[in-house]
Amino acid sequence: FAAAGVIGVAGSIILLRQPERPKKLENEPLKQLFREPLRDRNFLKLLFFVLWWMLAIGIGAPFWQPYMLKNLEMSLMEIFLYGLFSNIAAIIAIRYWGRFIDYYGNKTAMVIAIVMGGINPMIWVFAGGPGTKWVVFCEAVTSGIMWSGAGVITSNFVLSLAPRGQSQIYASLSAVVSGVGVMLTMYASGRFIPPAAIDLAGLHLSPEQALFGLGGVVRWTALFPLFLINEPT
């Protein structure tokens, strides 16, 4: 923890040296600052999609690492490797996501990310014990690829809809909606997790696996609000 603190301070010093473009000071009252984005119907559709998507993401989210430790009996080193595989996949994939978005747009790219996002938690349905922990390492790669795309697509969406000079307030509203959405279903997951294992379609699912599977299905439903957004050419 002490070493992490030292590294964090060093990172802050490096960040202070990062050049930044000057920005015009915004003197508008707070109400006026929020008025334009909240009157933008297309942006409101994007906020509706972001809320729906993050509500889906939050289902079962508090239980990923506890499930690794308790059910899969993974060591901390194995959990570290899971994160490492995911990050490496994300770094490799980000360039290809960028090219795909340039050719086909954010909306088409997000469809792919949502489909992948629904498959990823369902993979955990087949990881029921220590002997099947290798399954989640495969999911680590696909998850890294999906999240690298979803992150850049969401940011691009906001920037493409925001008028010139107002990207910060648009991005801030999107971030608030995103955080509230994932928080609500994370809380609900802990509050309403099934009390016992569930047998479904020949599978014996732990309470956590039931949430993971449900989360995957709900993620796919985010395609509906996505299609409502009108993406600029």
Tab-separated table of N, CA and C in Angstrom, residues 2-138:
chain	number	residue	atom	x	y	z
A	2	ALA	N	1.958	1.217	0.776
A	2	ALA	CA	2.866	2.365	0.819
A	2	ALA	C	3.508	2.597	-0.552
A	3	ALA	N	3.937	1.504	-1.190
A	3	ALA	CA	4.532	1.625	-2.523
A	3	ALA	C	3.519	2.180	-3.527
A	4	ALA	N	2.261	1.726	-3.418
A	4	ALA	CA	1.221	2.225	-4.316
A	4	ALA	C	1.009	3.725	-4.112
A	5	GLY	N	1.084	4.162	-2.843
A	5	GLY	CA	0.934	5.594	-2.566
A	5	GLY	C	2.046	6.417	-3.190
A	6	VAL	N	3.288	5.928	-3.084
A	6	VAL	CA	4.430	6.639	-3.677
A	6	VAL	C	4.276	6.722	-5.190
A	7	ILE	N	3.884	5.601	-5.798
A	7	ILE	CA	3.697	5.587	-7.252
A	7	ILE	C	2.573	6.542	-7.658
A	8	GLY	N	1.506	6.592	-6.843
A	8	GLY	CA	0.402	7.507	-7.139
A	8	GLY	C	0.842	8.962	-7.117
A	9	VAL	N	1.654	9.342	-6.123
A	9	VAL	CA	2.165	10.712	-6.049
A	9	VAL	C	3.053	11.006	-7.258
A	10	ALA	N	3.912	10.051	-7.613
A	10	ALA	CA	4.777	10.235	-8.786
A	10	ALA	C	3.943	10.424	-10.045
A	11	GLY	N	2.867	9.651	-10.162
A	11	GLY	CA	1.995	9.805	-11.322
A	11	GLY	C	1.347	11.179	-11.376
A	12	SER	N	0.979	11.710	-10.205
A	12	SER	CA	0.372	13.045	-10.155
A	12	SER	C	1.366	14.116	-10.615
A	13	ILE	N	2.624	13.955	-10.233
A	13	ILE	CA	3.655	14.915	-10.659
A	13	ILE	C	3.813	14.878	-12.175
A	14	ILE	N	3.810	13.671	-12.743
A	14	ILE	CA	3.915	13.538	-14.204
A	14	ILE	C	2.701	14.167	-14.873
A	15	LEU	N	1.519	13.971	-14.287
A	15	LEU	CA	0.292	14.528	-14.862
A	15	LEU	C	0.332	16.053	-14.893
A	16	LEU	N	0.934	16.677	-13.876
A	16	LEU	CA	1.034	18.135	-13.846
A	16	LEU	C	1.857	18.682	-15.015
A	17	ARG	N	2.740	17.869	-15.574
A	17	ARG	CA	3.591	18.289	-16.693
A	17	ARG	C	2.918	18.058	-18.046
A	18	GLN	N	1.725	17.480	-18.032
A	18	GLN	CA	1.023	17.183	-19.277
A	18	GLN	C	0.464	18.470	-19.877
A	19	PRO	N	0.846	18.807	-21.116
A	19	PRO	CA	0.296	20.016	-21.749
A	19	PRO	C	-1.213	19.904	-21.923
A	20	GLU	N	-1.910	21.019	-21.794
A	20	GLU	CA	-3.353	21.033	-21.927
A	20	GLU	C	-3.773	22.260	-22.730
A	21	ARG	N	-4.691	22.056	-23.668
A	21	ARG	CA	-5.159	23.177	-24.466
A	21	ARG	C	-5.955	24.149	-23.601
A	22	PRO	N	-5.740	25.455	-23.776
A	22	PRO	CA	-6.521	26.430	-22.985
A	22	PRO	C	-7.997	26.330	-23.332
A	23	LYS	N	-8.836	26.515	-22.333
A	23	LYS	CA	-10.284	26.414	-22.518
A	23	LYS	C	-10.940	27.710	-22.059
A	24	LYS	N	-11.944	28.148	-22.812
A	24	LYS	CA	-12.668	29.355	-22.467
A	24	LYS	C	-13.404	29.152	-21.146
A	25	LEU	N	-13.325	30.158	-20.272
A	25	LEU	CA	-13.985	30.089	-18.977
A	25	LEU	C	-15.497	30.164	-19.175
A	26	GLU	N	-16.217	29.240	-18.556
A	26	GLU	CA	-17.674	29.211	-18.682
A	26	GLU	C	-18.292	30.005	-17.535
A	27	ASN	N	-18.943	31.110	-17.881
A	27	ASN	CA	-19.522	31.996	-16.880
A	27	ASN	C	-21.035	31.857	-16.776
A	28	GLU	N	-21.622	30.922	-17.554
A	28	GLU	CA	-23.064	30.771	-17.539
A	28	GLU	C	-23.535	30.241	-16.186
A	29	PRO	N	-24.721	30.665	-15.754
A	29	PRO	CA	-25.311	30.080	-14.535
A	29	PRO	C	-25.513	28.579	-14.722
A	30	LEU	N	-25.578	27.872	-13.599
A	30	LEU	CA	-25.662	26.414	-13.646
A	30	LEU	C	-26.887	25.943	-14.421
A	31	LYS	N	-28.035	26.583	-14.206
A	31	LYS	CA	-29.257	26.180	-14.904
A	31	LYS	C	-29.098	26.315	-16.411
A	32	GLN	N	-28.477	27.417	-16.833
A	32	GLN	CA	-28.293	27.647	-18.271
A	32	GLN	C	-27.314	26.646	-18.861
A	33	LEU	N	-26.330	26.247	-18.050
A	33	LEU	CA	-25.328	25.297	-18.518
A	33	LEU	C	-25.964	23.945	-18.839
A	34	PHE	N	-26.946	23.542	-18.020
A	34	PHE	CA	-27.609	22.257	-18.215
A	34	PHE	C	-28.783	22.343	-19.194
A	35	ARG	N	-29.237	23.556	-19.487
A	35	ARG	CA	-30.467	23.707	-20.262
A	35	ARG	C	-30.350	23.102	-21.655
A	36	GLU	N	-29.265	23.420	-22.372
A	36	GLU	CA	-29.159	22.960	-23.765
A	36	GLU	C	-29.064	21.440	-23.883
A	37	PRO	N	-28.168	20.767	-23.119
A	37	PRO	CA	-28.120	19.302	-23.269
A	37	PRO	C	-29.418	18.621	-22.867
A	38	LEU	N	-30.142	19.164	-21.891
A	38	LEU	CA	-31.383	18.535	-21.445
A	38	LEU	C	-32.557	18.838	-22.380
A	39	ARG	N	-32.337	19.748	-23.327
A	39	ARG	CA	-33.350	20.015	-24.353
A	39	ARG	C	-33.023	19.300	-25.662
A	40	ASP	N	-31.848	18.714	-25.723
A	40	ASP	CA	-31.398	18.010	-26.924
A	40	ASP	C	-32.003	16.601	-26.918
A	41	ARG	N	-33.030	16.383	-27.733
A	41	ARG	CA	-33.744	15.101	-27.708
A	41	ARG	C	-32.839	13.930	-28.069
A	42	ASN	N	-31.955	14.149	-29.025
A	42	ASN	CA	-31.067	13.053	-29.413
A	42	ASN	C	-30.107	12.708	-28.291
A	43	PHE	N	-29.629	13.720	-27.580
A	43	PHE	CA	-28.738	13.464	-26.444
A	43	PHE	C	-29.498	12.772	-25.315
A	44	LEU	N	-30.757	13.138	-25.109
A	44	LEU	CA	-31.565	12.465	-24.090
A	44	LEU	C	-31.748	10.991	-24.438
A	45	LYS	N	-31.849	10.683	-25.739
A	45	LYS	CA	-31.927	9.281	-26.161
A	45	LYS	C	-30.628	8.555	-25.827
A	46	LEU	N	-29.500	9.263	-26.014
A	46	LEU	CA	-28.211	8.662	-25.662
A	46	LEU	C	-28.134	8.415	-24.150
A	47	LEU	N	-28.606	9.380	-23.347
A	47	LEU	CA	-28.601	9.196	-21.895
A	47	LEU	C	-29.477	8.012	-21.493
A	48	PHE	N	-30.616	7.858	-22.174
A	48	PHE	CA	-31.499	6.734	-21.893
A	48	PHE	C	-30.788	5.417	-22.193
A	49	PHE	N	-30.057	5.377	-23.315
A	49	PHE	CA	-29.288	4.173	-23.651
A	49	PHE	C	-28.200	3.911	-22.614
A	50	VAL	N	-27.454	4.957	-22.242
A	50	VAL	CA	-26.370	4.806	-21.264
A	50	VAL	C	-26.922	4.280	-19.943
A	51	LEU	N	-28.066	4.823	-19.498
A	51	LEU	CA	-28.673	4.358	-18.258
A	51	LEU	C	-29.055	2.882	-18.354
A	52	TRP	N	-29.705	2.512	-19.448
A	52	TRP	CA	-30.138	1.120	-19.646
A	52	TRP	C	-28.929	0.184	-19.661
A	53	TRP	N	-27.908	0.564	-20.405
A	53	TRP	CA	-26.702	-0.253	-20.544
A	53	TRP	C	-26.012	-0.445	-19.199
A	54	MET	N	-25.869	0.650	-18.429
A	54	MET	CA	-25.167	0.550	-17.155
A	54	MET	C	-26.011	-0.147	-16.091
A	55	LEU	N	-27.338	-0.039	-16.171
A	55	LEU	CA	-28.174	-0.845	-15.284
A	55	LEU	C	-27.917	-2.330	-15.523
A	56	ALA	N	-27.783	-2.696	-16.801
A	56	ALA	CA	-27.506	-4.091	-17.144
A	56	ALA	C	-26.109	-4.512	-16.671
A	57	ILE	N	-25.135	-3.626	-16.818
A	57	ILE	CA	-23.761	-3.932	-16.422
A	57	ILE	C	-23.665	-4.189	-14.915
A	58	GLY	N	-24.479	-3.484	-14.137
A	58	GLY	CA	-24.395	-3.602	-12.685
A	58	GLY	C	-24.939	-4.903	-12.118
A	59	ILE	N	-25.721	-5.647	-12.918
A	59	ILE	CA	-26.309	-6.893	-12.412
A	59	ILE	C	-25.204	-7.927	-12.140
A	60	GLY	N	-25.077	-8.316	-10.904
A	60	GLY	CA	-24.063	-9.300	-10.518
A	60	GLY	C	-22.670	-8.733	-10.370
A	61	ALA	N	-22.482	-7.430	-10.645
A	61	ALA	CA	-21.132	-6.861	-10.644
A	61	ALA	C	-20.376	-7.002	-9.320
A	62	PRO	N	-21.031	-6.927	-8.152
A	62	PRO	CA	-20.248	-7.035	-6.911
A	62	PRO	C	-19.675	-8.427	-6.655
A	63	PHE	N	-20.075	-9.422	-7.458
A	63	PHE	CA	-19.748	-10.801	-7.100
A	63	PHE	C	-18.663	-11.445	-7.965
A	64	TRP	N	-18.083	-10.701	-8.915
A	64	TRP	CA	-17.087	-11.336	-9.798
A	64	TRP	C	-15.903	-11.870	-8.994
A	65	GLN	N	-15.220	-11.001	-8.273
A	65	GLN	CA	-14.027	-11.446	-7.546
A	65	GLN	C	-14.351	-12.362	-6.371
A	66	PRO	N	-15.409	-12.089	-5.575
A	66	PRO	CA	-15.752	-13.074	-4.536
A	66	PRO	C	-16.021	-14.468	-5.112
A	67	TYR	N	-16.647	-14.510	-6.298
A	67	TYR	CA	-16.912	-15.813	-6.928
A	67	TYR	C	-15.599	-16.487	-7.322
A	68	MET	N	-14.645	-15.704	-7.824
A	68	MET	CA	-13.327	-16.267	-8.160
A	68	MET	C	-12.661	-16.878	-6.933
A	69	LEU	N	-12.727	-16.156	-5.818
A	69	LEU	CA	-12.041	-16.611	-4.608
A	69	LEU	C	-12.748	-17.797	-3.966
A	70	LYS	N	-14.079	-17.708	-3.863
A	70	LYS	CA	-14.828	-18.710	-3.095
A	70	LYS	C	-15.176	-19.940	-3.933
A	71	ASN	N	-15.791	-19.735	-5.078
A	71	ASN	CA	-16.291	-20.857	-5.874
A	71	ASN	C	-15.227	-21.491	-6.759
A	72	LEU	N	-14.399	-20.643	-7.388
A	72	LEU	CA	-13.374	-21.173	-8.289
A	72	LEU	C	-12.052	-21.431	-7.573
A	73	GLU	N	-11.964	-20.965	-6.311
A	73	GLU	CA	-10.753	-21.157	-5.489
A	73	GLU	C	-9.505	-20.655	-6.214
A	74	MET	N	-9.631	-19.504	-6.853
A	74	MET	CA	-8.492	-18.899	-7.545
A	74	MET	C	-7.614	-18.161	-6.539
A	75	SER	N	-6.314	-18.203	-6.764
A	75	SER	CA	-5.383	-17.458	-5.915
A	75	SER	C	-5.370	-15.992	-6.368
A	76	LEU	N	-4.786	-15.136	-5.538
A	76	LEU	CA	-4.676	-13.726	-5.918
A	76	LEU	C	-3.817	-13.570	-7.167
A	77	MET	N	-2.816	-14.421	-7.334
A	77	MET	CA	-1.989	-14.373	-8.533
A	77	MET	C	-2.822	-14.706	-9.769
A	78	GLU	N	-3.707	-15.675	-9.661
A	78	GLU	CA	-4.566	-16.039	-10.793
A	78	GLU	C	-5.548	-14.910	-11.118
A	79	ILE	N	-6.049	-14.231	-10.095
A	79	ILE	CA	-6.938	-13.090	-10.335
A	79	ILE	C	-6.160	-11.962	-11.009
A	80	PHE	N	-4.910	-11.761	-10.601
A	80	PHE	CA	-4.056	-10.776	-11.254
A	80	PHE	C	-3.849	-11.128	-12.727
A	81	LEU	N	-3.612	-12.405	-13.005
A	81	LEU	CA	-3.419	-12.834	-14.391
A	81	LEU	C	-4.691	-12.629	-15.212
A	82	TYR	N	-5.840	-12.860	-14.581
A	82	TYR	CA	-7.117	-12.601	-15.263
A	82	TYR	C	-7.180	-11.135	-15.712
A	83	GLY	N	-6.864	-10.224	-14.800
A	83	GLY	CA	-6.867	-8.802	-15.155
A	83	GLY	C	-5.822	-8.463	-16.192
A	84	LEU	N	-4.651	-9.122	-16.107
A	84	LEU	CA	-3.577	-8.864	-17.070
A	84	LEU	C	-4.000	-9.287	-18.477
A	85	PHE	N	-4.585	-10.472	-18.605
A	85	PHE	CA	-5.056	-10.942	-19.913
A	85	PHE	C	-6.093	-9.975	-20.491
A	86	SER	N	-6.991	-9.503	-19.625
A	86	SER	CA	-8.033	-8.588	-20.070
A	86	SER	C	-7.439	-7.273	-20.557
A	87	ASN	N	-6.462	-6.730	-19.815
A	87	ASN	CA	-5.849	-5.453	-20.194
A	87	ASN	C	-5.045	-5.567	-21.482
A	88	ILE	N	-4.316	-6.670	-21.633
A	88	ILE	CA	-3.524	-6.858	-22.861
A	88	ILE	C	-4.456	-6.946	-24.068
A	89	ALA	N	-5.547	-7.699	-23.926
A	89	ALA	CA	-6.512	-7.808	-25.026
A	89	ALA	C	-7.108	-6.456	-25.367
A	90	ALA	N	-7.396	-5.637	-24.335
A	90	ALA	CA	-7.967	-4.307	-24.565
A	90	ALA	C	-6.990	-3.417	-25.315
A	91	ILE	N	-5.719	-3.461	-24.939
A	91	ILE	CA	-4.705	-2.620	-25.587
A	91	ILE	C	-4.557	-2.998	-27.061
A	92	ILE	N	-4.543	-4.291	-27.337
A	92	ILE	CA	-4.398	-4.751	-28.721
A	92	ILE	C	-5.632	-4.395	-29.540
A	93	ALA	N	-6.816	-4.507	-28.933
A	93	ALA	CA	-8.068	-4.335	-29.683
A	93	ALA	C	-8.413	-2.883	-29.961
A	94	ILE	N	-7.927	-1.942	-29.145
A	94	ILE	CA	-8.403	-0.557	-29.240
A	94	ILE	C	-8.139	0.044	-30.621
A	95	ARG	N	-7.010	-0.282	-31.225
A	95	ARG	CA	-6.697	0.262	-32.551
A	95	ARG	C	-7.703	-0.230	-33.592
A	96	TYR	N	-8.067	-1.491	-33.503
A	96	TYR	CA	-9.004	-2.057	-34.477
A	96	TYR	C	-10.422	-1.526	-34.257
A	97	TRP	N	-10.781	-1.289	-32.991
A	97	TRP	CA	-12.060	-0.645	-32.719
A	97	TRP	C	-12.092	0.740	-33.356
A	98	GLY	N	-11.006	1.488	-33.207
A	98	GLY	CA	-10.959	2.832	-33.777
A	98	GLY	C	-11.135	2.823	-35.287
A	99	ARG	N	-10.468	1.914	-35.957
A	99	ARG	CA	-10.607	1.817	-37.416
A	99	ARG	C	-12.027	1.422	-37.807
A	100	PHE	N	-12.599	0.473	-37.055
A	100	PHE	CA	-13.956	0.017	-37.369
A	100	PHE	C	-14.946	1.165	-37.200
A	101	ILE	N	-14.790	1.945	-36.127
A	101	ILE	CA	-15.684	3.080	-35.884
A	101	ILE	C	-15.563	4.104	-37.009
A	102	ASP	N	-14.338	4.355	-37.472
A	102	ASP	CA	-14.139	5.316	-38.561
A	102	ASP	C	-14.882	4.889	-39.821
A	103	TYR	N	-14.914	3.599	-40.077
A	103	TYR	CA	-15.548	3.102	-41.305
A	103	TYR	C	-17.064	2.964	-41.159
A	104	TYR	N	-17.521	2.444	-40.011
A	104	TYR	CA	-18.927	2.040	-39.896
A	104	TYR	C	-19.724	2.815	-38.852
A	105	GLY	N	-19.071	3.651	-38.054
A	105	GLY	CA	-19.787	4.474	-37.088
A	105	GLY	C	-19.885	3.853	-35.707
A	106	ASN	N	-20.225	4.714	-34.731
A	106	ASN	CA	-20.319	4.283	-33.336
A	106	ASN	C	-21.470	3.315	-33.115
A	107	LYS	N	-22.584	3.561	-33.790
A	107	LYS	CA	-23.782	2.766	-33.554
A	107	LYS	C	-23.552	1.299	-33.933
A	108	THR	N	-22.976	1.078	-35.118
A	108	THR	CA	-22.699	-0.283	-35.568
A	108	THR	C	-21.690	-0.964	-34.643
A	109	ALA	N	-20.660	-0.212	-34.247
A	109	ALA	CA	-19.645	-0.779	-33.351
A	109	ALA	C	-20.250	-1.138	-32.000
A	110	MET	N	-21.186	-0.312	-31.519
A	110	MET	CA	-21.792	-0.585	-30.215
A	110	MET	C	-22.676	-1.820	-30.265
A	111	VAL	N	-23.289	-2.085	-31.404
A	111	VAL	CA	-24.074	-3.316	-31.539
A	111	VAL	C	-23.179	-4.530	-31.275
A	112	ILE	N	-21.982	-4.526	-31.859
A	112	ILE	CA	-21.044	-5.632	-31.660
A	112	ILE	C	-20.624	-5.718	-30.192
A	113	ALA	N	-20.344	-4.549	-29.584
A	113	ALA	CA	-19.920	-4.541	-28.177
A	113	ALA	C	-21.026	-5.082	-27.267
A	114	ILE	N	-22.284	-4.736	-27.563
A	114	ILE	CA	-23.396	-5.212	-26.738
A	114	ILE	C	-23.561	-6.721	-26.873
A	115	VAL	N	-23.469	-7.224	-28.099
A	115	VAL	CA	-23.589	-8.673	-28.306
A	115	VAL	C	-22.487	-9.403	-27.535
A	116	MET	N	-21.243	-8.901	-27.641
A	116	MET	CA	-20.141	-9.496	-26.888
A	116	MET	C	-20.360	-9.337	-25.385
A	117	GLY	N	-20.877	-8.166	-24.991
A	117	GLY	CA	-21.096	-7.898	-23.576
A	117	GLY	C	-22.111	-8.837	-22.956
A	118	GLY	N	-23.080	-9.309	-23.741
A	118	GLY	CA	-24.052	-10.269	-23.237
A	118	GLY	C	-23.492	-11.673	-23.143
A	119	ILE	N	-22.583	-12.015	-24.046
A	119	ILE	CA	-21.988	-13.357	-24.041
A	119	ILE	C	-21.029	-13.526	-22.866
A	120	ASN	N	-20.256	-12.479	-22.560
A	120	ASN	CA	-19.198	-12.596	-21.550
A	120	ASN	C	-19.676	-13.112	-20.197
A	121	PRO	N	-20.713	-12.525	-19.574
A	121	PRO	CA	-21.120	-13.072	-18.266
A	121	PRO	C	-21.720	-14.467	-18.358
A	122	MET	N	-22.272	-14.813	-19.524
A	122	MET	CA	-22.836	-16.155	-19.670
A	122	MET	C	-21.758	-17.234	-19.685
A	123	ILE	N	-20.547	-16.853	-20.069
A	123	ILE	CA	-19.437	-17.815	-20.030
A	123	ILE	C	-19.225	-18.318	-18.602
A	124	TRP	N	-19.486	-17.438	-17.616
A	124	TRP	CA	-19.282	-17.820	-16.217
A	124	TRP	C	-20.276	-18.883	-15.758
A	125	VAL	N	-21.361	-19.044	-16.492
A	125	VAL	CA	-22.330	-20.088	-16.158
A	125	VAL	C	-21.679	-21.468	-16.252
A	126	PHE	N	-20.646	-21.590	-17.083
A	126	PHE	CA	-19.966	-22.873	-17.287
A	126	PHE	C	-18.707	-23.005	-16.428
A	127	ALA	N	-18.480	-22.037	-15.551
A	127	ALA	CA	-17.355	-22.110	-14.614
A	127	ALA	C	-17.921	-22.336	-13.230
A	128	GLY	N	-18.125	-23.603	-12.887
A	128	GLY	CA	-18.819	-23.924	-11.651
A	128	GLY	C	-17.938	-24.380	-10.507
A	129	GLY	N	-16.644	-24.558	-10.745
A	129	GLY	CA	-15.761	-25.032	-9.685
A	129	GLY	C	-14.312	-24.878	-10.076
A	130	PRO	N	-13.381	-25.252	-9.181
A	130	PRO	CA	-11.949	-25.081	-9.451
A	130	PRO	C	-11.485	-25.747	-10.739
A	131	GLY	N	-12.105	-26.874	-11.108
A	131	GLY	CA	-11.678	-27.575	-12.320
A	131	GLY	C	-12.061	-26.871	-13.602
A	132	THR	N	-12.927	-25.871	-13.512
A	132	THR	CA	-13.370	-25.155	-14.724
A	132	THR	C	-12.928	-23.692	-14.722
A	133	LYS	N	-11.994	-23.342	-13.849
A	133	LYS	CA	-11.566	-21.945	-13.765
A	133	LYS	C	-10.910	-21.444	-15.054
A	134	TRP	N	-10.390	-22.372	-15.882
A	134	TRP	CA	-9.759	-21.965	-17.144
A	134	TRP	C	-10.757	-21.239	-18.041
A	135	VAL	N	-12.051	-21.506	-17.842
A	135	VAL	CA	-13.074	-20.871	-18.675
A	135	VAL	C	-13.024	-19.353	-18.527
A	136	VAL	N	-12.799	-18.861	-17.298
A	136	VAL	CA	-12.843	-17.417	-17.090
A	136	VAL	C	-11.618	-16.722	-17.686
A	137	PHE	N	-10.525	-17.458	-17.897
A	137	PHE	CA	-9.370	-16.849	-18.557
A	137	PHE	C	-9.678	-16.586	-20.027
A	138	CYS	N	-10.483	-17.447	-20.640
A	138	CYS	CA	-10.946	-17.184	-22.014
A	138	CYS	C	-11.848	-15.957	-22.024
